[in-house]
Coordinates of C-alpha atoms in Angstrom, one line a residue:
X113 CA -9.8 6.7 20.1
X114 CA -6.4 8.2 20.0
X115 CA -5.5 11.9 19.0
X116 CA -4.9 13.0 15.6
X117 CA -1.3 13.4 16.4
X118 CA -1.0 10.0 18.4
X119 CA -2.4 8.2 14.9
X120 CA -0.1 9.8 12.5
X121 CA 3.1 10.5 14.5
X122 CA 3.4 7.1 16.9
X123 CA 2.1 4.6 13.4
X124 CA 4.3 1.1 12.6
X125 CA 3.7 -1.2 10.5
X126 CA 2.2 -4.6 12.6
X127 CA 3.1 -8.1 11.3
X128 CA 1.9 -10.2 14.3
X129 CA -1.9 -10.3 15.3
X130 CA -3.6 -12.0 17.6
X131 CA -6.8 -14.1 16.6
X132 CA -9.9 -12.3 18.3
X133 CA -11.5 -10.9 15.3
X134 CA -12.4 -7.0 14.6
X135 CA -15.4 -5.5 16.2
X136 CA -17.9 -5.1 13.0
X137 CA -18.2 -1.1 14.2
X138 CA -14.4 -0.7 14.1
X139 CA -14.8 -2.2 10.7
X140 CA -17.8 -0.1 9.4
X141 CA -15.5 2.9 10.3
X142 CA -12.7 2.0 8.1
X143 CA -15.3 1.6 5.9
X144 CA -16.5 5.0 6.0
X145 CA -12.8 6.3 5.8
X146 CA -12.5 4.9 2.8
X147 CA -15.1 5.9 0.8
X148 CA -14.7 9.8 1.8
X149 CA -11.4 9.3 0.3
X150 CA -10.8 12.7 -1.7
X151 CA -10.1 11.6 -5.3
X152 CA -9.2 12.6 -8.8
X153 CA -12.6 14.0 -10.0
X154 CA -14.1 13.1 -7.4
X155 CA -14.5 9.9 -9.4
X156 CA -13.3 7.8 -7.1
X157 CA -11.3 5.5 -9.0
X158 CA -10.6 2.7 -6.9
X159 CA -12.2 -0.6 -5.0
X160 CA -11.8 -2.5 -1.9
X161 CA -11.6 -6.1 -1.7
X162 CA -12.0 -6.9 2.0
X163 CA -11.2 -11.0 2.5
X164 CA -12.3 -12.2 5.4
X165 CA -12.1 -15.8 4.0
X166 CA -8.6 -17.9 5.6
X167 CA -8.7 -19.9 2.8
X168 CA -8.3 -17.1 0.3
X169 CA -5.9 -15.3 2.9
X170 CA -4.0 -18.9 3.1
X171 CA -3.5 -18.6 -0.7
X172 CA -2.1 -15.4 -0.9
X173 CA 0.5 -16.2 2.0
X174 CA 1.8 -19.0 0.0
X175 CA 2.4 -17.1 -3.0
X176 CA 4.2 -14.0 -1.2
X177 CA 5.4 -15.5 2.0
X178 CA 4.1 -12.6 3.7
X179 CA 3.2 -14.2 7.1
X180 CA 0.7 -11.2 7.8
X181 CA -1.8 -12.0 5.3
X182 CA -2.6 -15.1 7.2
X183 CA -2.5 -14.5 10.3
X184 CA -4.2 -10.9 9.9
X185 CA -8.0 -10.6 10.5
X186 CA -9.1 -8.8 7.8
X187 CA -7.1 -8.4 4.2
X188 CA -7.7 -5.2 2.5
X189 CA -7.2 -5.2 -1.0
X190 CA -6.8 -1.9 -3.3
X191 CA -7.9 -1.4 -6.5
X192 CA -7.4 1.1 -9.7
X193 CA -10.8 0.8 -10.6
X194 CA -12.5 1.7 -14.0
X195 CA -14.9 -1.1 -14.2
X196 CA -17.7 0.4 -12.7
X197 CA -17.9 3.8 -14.5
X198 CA -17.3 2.2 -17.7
X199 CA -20.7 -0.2 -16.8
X200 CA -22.7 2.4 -16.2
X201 CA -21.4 4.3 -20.0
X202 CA -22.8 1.4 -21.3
X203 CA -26.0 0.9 -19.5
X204 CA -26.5 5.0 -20.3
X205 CA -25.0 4.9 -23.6
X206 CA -22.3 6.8 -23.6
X207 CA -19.2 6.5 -24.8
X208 CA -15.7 5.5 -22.4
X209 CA -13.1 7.6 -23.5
X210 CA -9.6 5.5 -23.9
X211 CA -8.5 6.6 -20.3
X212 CA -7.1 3.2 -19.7
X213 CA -4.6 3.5 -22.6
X214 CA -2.8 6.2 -21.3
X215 CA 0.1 7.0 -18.3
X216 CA -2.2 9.3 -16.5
X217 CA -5.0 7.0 -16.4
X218 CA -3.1 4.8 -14.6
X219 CA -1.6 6.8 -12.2
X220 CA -5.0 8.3 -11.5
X221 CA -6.1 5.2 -10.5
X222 CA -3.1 4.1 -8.6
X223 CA -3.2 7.6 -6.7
X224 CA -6.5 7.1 -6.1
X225 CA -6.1 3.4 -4.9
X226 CA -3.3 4.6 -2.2
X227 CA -5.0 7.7 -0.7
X228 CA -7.6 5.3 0.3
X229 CA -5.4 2.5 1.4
X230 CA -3.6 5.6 3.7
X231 CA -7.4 6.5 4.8
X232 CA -8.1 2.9 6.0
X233 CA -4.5 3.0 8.0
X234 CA -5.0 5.8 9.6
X235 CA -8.3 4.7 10.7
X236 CA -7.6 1.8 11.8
X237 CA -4.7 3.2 13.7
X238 CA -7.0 5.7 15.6
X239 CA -9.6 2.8 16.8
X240 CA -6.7 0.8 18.6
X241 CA -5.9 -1.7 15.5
X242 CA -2.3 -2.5 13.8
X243 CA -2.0 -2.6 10.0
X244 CA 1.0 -3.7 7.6
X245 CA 1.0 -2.6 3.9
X246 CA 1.8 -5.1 1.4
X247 CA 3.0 -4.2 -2.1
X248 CA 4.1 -7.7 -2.9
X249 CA 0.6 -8.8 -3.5
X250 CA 0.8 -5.9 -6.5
X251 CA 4.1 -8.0 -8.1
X252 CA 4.6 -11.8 -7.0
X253 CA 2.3 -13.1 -9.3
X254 CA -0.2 -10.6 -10.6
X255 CA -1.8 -13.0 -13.3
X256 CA -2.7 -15.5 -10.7
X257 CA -3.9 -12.8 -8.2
X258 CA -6.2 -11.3 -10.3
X259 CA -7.7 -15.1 -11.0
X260 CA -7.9 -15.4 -7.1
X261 CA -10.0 -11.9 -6.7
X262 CA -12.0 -12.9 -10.1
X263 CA -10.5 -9.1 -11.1
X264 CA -12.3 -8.0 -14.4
X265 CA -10.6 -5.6 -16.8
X266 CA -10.0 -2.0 -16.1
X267 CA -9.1 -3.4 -12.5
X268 CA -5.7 -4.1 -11.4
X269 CA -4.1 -4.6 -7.4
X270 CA -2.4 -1.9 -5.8
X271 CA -1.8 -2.7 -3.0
X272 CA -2.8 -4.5 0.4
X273 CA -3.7 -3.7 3.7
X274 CA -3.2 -6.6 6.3
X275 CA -5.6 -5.2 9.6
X276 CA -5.7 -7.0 13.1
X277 CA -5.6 -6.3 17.0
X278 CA -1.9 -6.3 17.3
X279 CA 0.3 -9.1 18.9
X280 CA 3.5 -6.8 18.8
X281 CA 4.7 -3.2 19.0
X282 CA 7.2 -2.7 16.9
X283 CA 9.8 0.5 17.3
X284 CA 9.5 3.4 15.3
X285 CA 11.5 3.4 12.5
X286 CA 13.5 6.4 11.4
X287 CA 12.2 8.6 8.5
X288 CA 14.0 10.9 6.4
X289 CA 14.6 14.6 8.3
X290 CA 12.5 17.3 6.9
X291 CA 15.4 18.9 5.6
X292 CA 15.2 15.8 3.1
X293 CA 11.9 15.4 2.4
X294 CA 10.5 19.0 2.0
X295 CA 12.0 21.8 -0.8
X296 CA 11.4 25.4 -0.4
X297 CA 9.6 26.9 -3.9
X298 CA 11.7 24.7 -6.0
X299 CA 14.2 21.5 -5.7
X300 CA 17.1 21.9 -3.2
X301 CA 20.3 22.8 -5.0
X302 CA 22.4 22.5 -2.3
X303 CA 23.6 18.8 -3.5
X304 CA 26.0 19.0 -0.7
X305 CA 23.5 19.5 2.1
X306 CA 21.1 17.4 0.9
X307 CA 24.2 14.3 0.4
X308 CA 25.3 15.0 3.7
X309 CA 21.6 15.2 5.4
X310 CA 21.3 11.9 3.7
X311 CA 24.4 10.4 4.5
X312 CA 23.1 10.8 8.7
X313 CA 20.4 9.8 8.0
X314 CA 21.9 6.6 6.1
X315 CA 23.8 5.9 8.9
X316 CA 20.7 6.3 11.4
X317 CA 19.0 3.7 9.5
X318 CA 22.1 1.3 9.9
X319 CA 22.2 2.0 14.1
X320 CA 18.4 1.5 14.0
X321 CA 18.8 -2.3 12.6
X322 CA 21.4 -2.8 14.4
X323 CA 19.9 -2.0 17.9
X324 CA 16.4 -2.6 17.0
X325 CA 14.5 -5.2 19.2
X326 CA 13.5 -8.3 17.6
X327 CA 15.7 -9.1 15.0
X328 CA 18.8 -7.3 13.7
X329 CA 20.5 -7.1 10.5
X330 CA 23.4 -4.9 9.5
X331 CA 21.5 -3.3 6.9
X332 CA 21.8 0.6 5.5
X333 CA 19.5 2.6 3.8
X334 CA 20.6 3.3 0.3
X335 CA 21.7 0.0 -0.3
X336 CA 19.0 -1.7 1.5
X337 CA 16.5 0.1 -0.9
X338 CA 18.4 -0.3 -3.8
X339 CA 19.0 -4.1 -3.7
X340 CA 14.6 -3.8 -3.9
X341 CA 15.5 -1.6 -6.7
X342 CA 17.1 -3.9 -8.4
X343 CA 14.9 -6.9 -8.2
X344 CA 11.7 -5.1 -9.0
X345 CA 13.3 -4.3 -12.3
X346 CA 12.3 -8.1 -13.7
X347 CA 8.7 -7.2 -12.4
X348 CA 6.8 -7.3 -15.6
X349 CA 3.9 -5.0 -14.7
X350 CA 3.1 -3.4 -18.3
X351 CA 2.5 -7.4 -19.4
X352 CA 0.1 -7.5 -16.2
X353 CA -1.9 -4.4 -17.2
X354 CA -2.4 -5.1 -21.0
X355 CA -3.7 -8.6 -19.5
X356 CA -6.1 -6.2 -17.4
X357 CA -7.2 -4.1 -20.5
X358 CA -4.5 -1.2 -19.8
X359 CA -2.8 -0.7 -23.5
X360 CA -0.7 2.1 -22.4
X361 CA 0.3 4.1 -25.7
X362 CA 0.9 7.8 -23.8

């Protein structure tokens, strides 16, 4: 099992697997990572779909394109989840507060969702596996998703987690420098320290994809990230979680 720093510091994200599957006690550990996931409440407001099924896996390739999700072993699939506590109101007669109508109640559950999606990377990572996370799944088509994963209401995808015994090793990508990412007792309001810390790292984005191996594109940062910006803004996610029983009203 690798270190604690090994896992966190030397993690990329694996598109390429080969086919030997997962042993089930790898498995059964991610498992266990995930579900001592801390959470808001502790009320653990999220579920796992693990597919397992290459037809299913199959199906979801051909509606993202997203090559990992077939060829991955097991597909992890995150959930906001408020299903299961409001069952159990019923069965115990009590009453579920409207916590699906509001902002917060679904951030809680997306929070909650990705804390244990970053559980079952790290995992995974530490037992010698690669993993690739896969918003698209959240966007392409969420109606027909949710038919695919028989989703009820008060449920609604987050996010996957393609897992496998890696076929490739990827470089490691450049990340924002600390001076970036990390404030000291409020905001930065140096705005010209922070542009130009940004503006090197902009431009050590563009040498990375340039000189990566595998394939190279002359791509930047900022307007790599803003052209994914832009499209995401026809996403029609509020639609999608009305559909799910979220009427968001606050």
């Amino acid at each position: 099992m690798k270190s604690v720093k090994d896992t966190l510091l030397e993690r990329t994200s694996v598109r390429r697997y080969e086919r030997e599957s997962i042993p089930e006690d790898k498995m059964q550990f991610i498992f266990e990572a995930i579900r001592n996931t801390p959470t808001s409440y502790n009320g653990q407001q999220f579920s796992v779909i693990d597919i397992s099924d290459q037809n299913l896996k199959e199906q979801l390739y051909e509606l993202t394109g997203q090559k990992q999700l077939k060829t991955c072993n097991r597909l992890l699939i995150f959930l906001s989840d408020y299903n299961k506590i409001e069952l159990l109101a019923q069965k115990k007669g009590l009453e579920m507060p409207p916590i699906t109508n509001t902002m917060d109640g679904v951030i809680i559950g997306v929070i909650d969702a990705s804390l244990a999606m970053m559980s079952a990377v790290v995992a995974a990572e530490s037992v010698g596996l690669g993993s690739n996370c896969v918003g698209y799944l959240r966007t392409v088509d969420p109606a027909r998703v949710a038919e695919l994963l028989k989703l009820p209401k008060g449920v609604f995808v987050v996010c996957g987690l393609a897992i496998g015994v890696p076929r490739e090793h990827p470089d490691l990508k450049p990340k924002e420098p600390q001076s970036v990412v990390f404030h000291r007792n409020c905001y930065n309001q140096d705005t010209d320290a922070l542009l130009a810390d940004l503006a090197r790292y902009d431009e050590e984005v563009s040498e990375y994809n340039r000189t990566r191996s595998g394939a190279t594109t002359d791509n930047d940062w900022c307007g790599h990230i803003l052209g994914y910006y832009a499209y995401a803004c026809d996403y029609r996610i509020l639609d999608y979680l009305k559909a799910q029983g979220y009427d968001v009203k606050k």
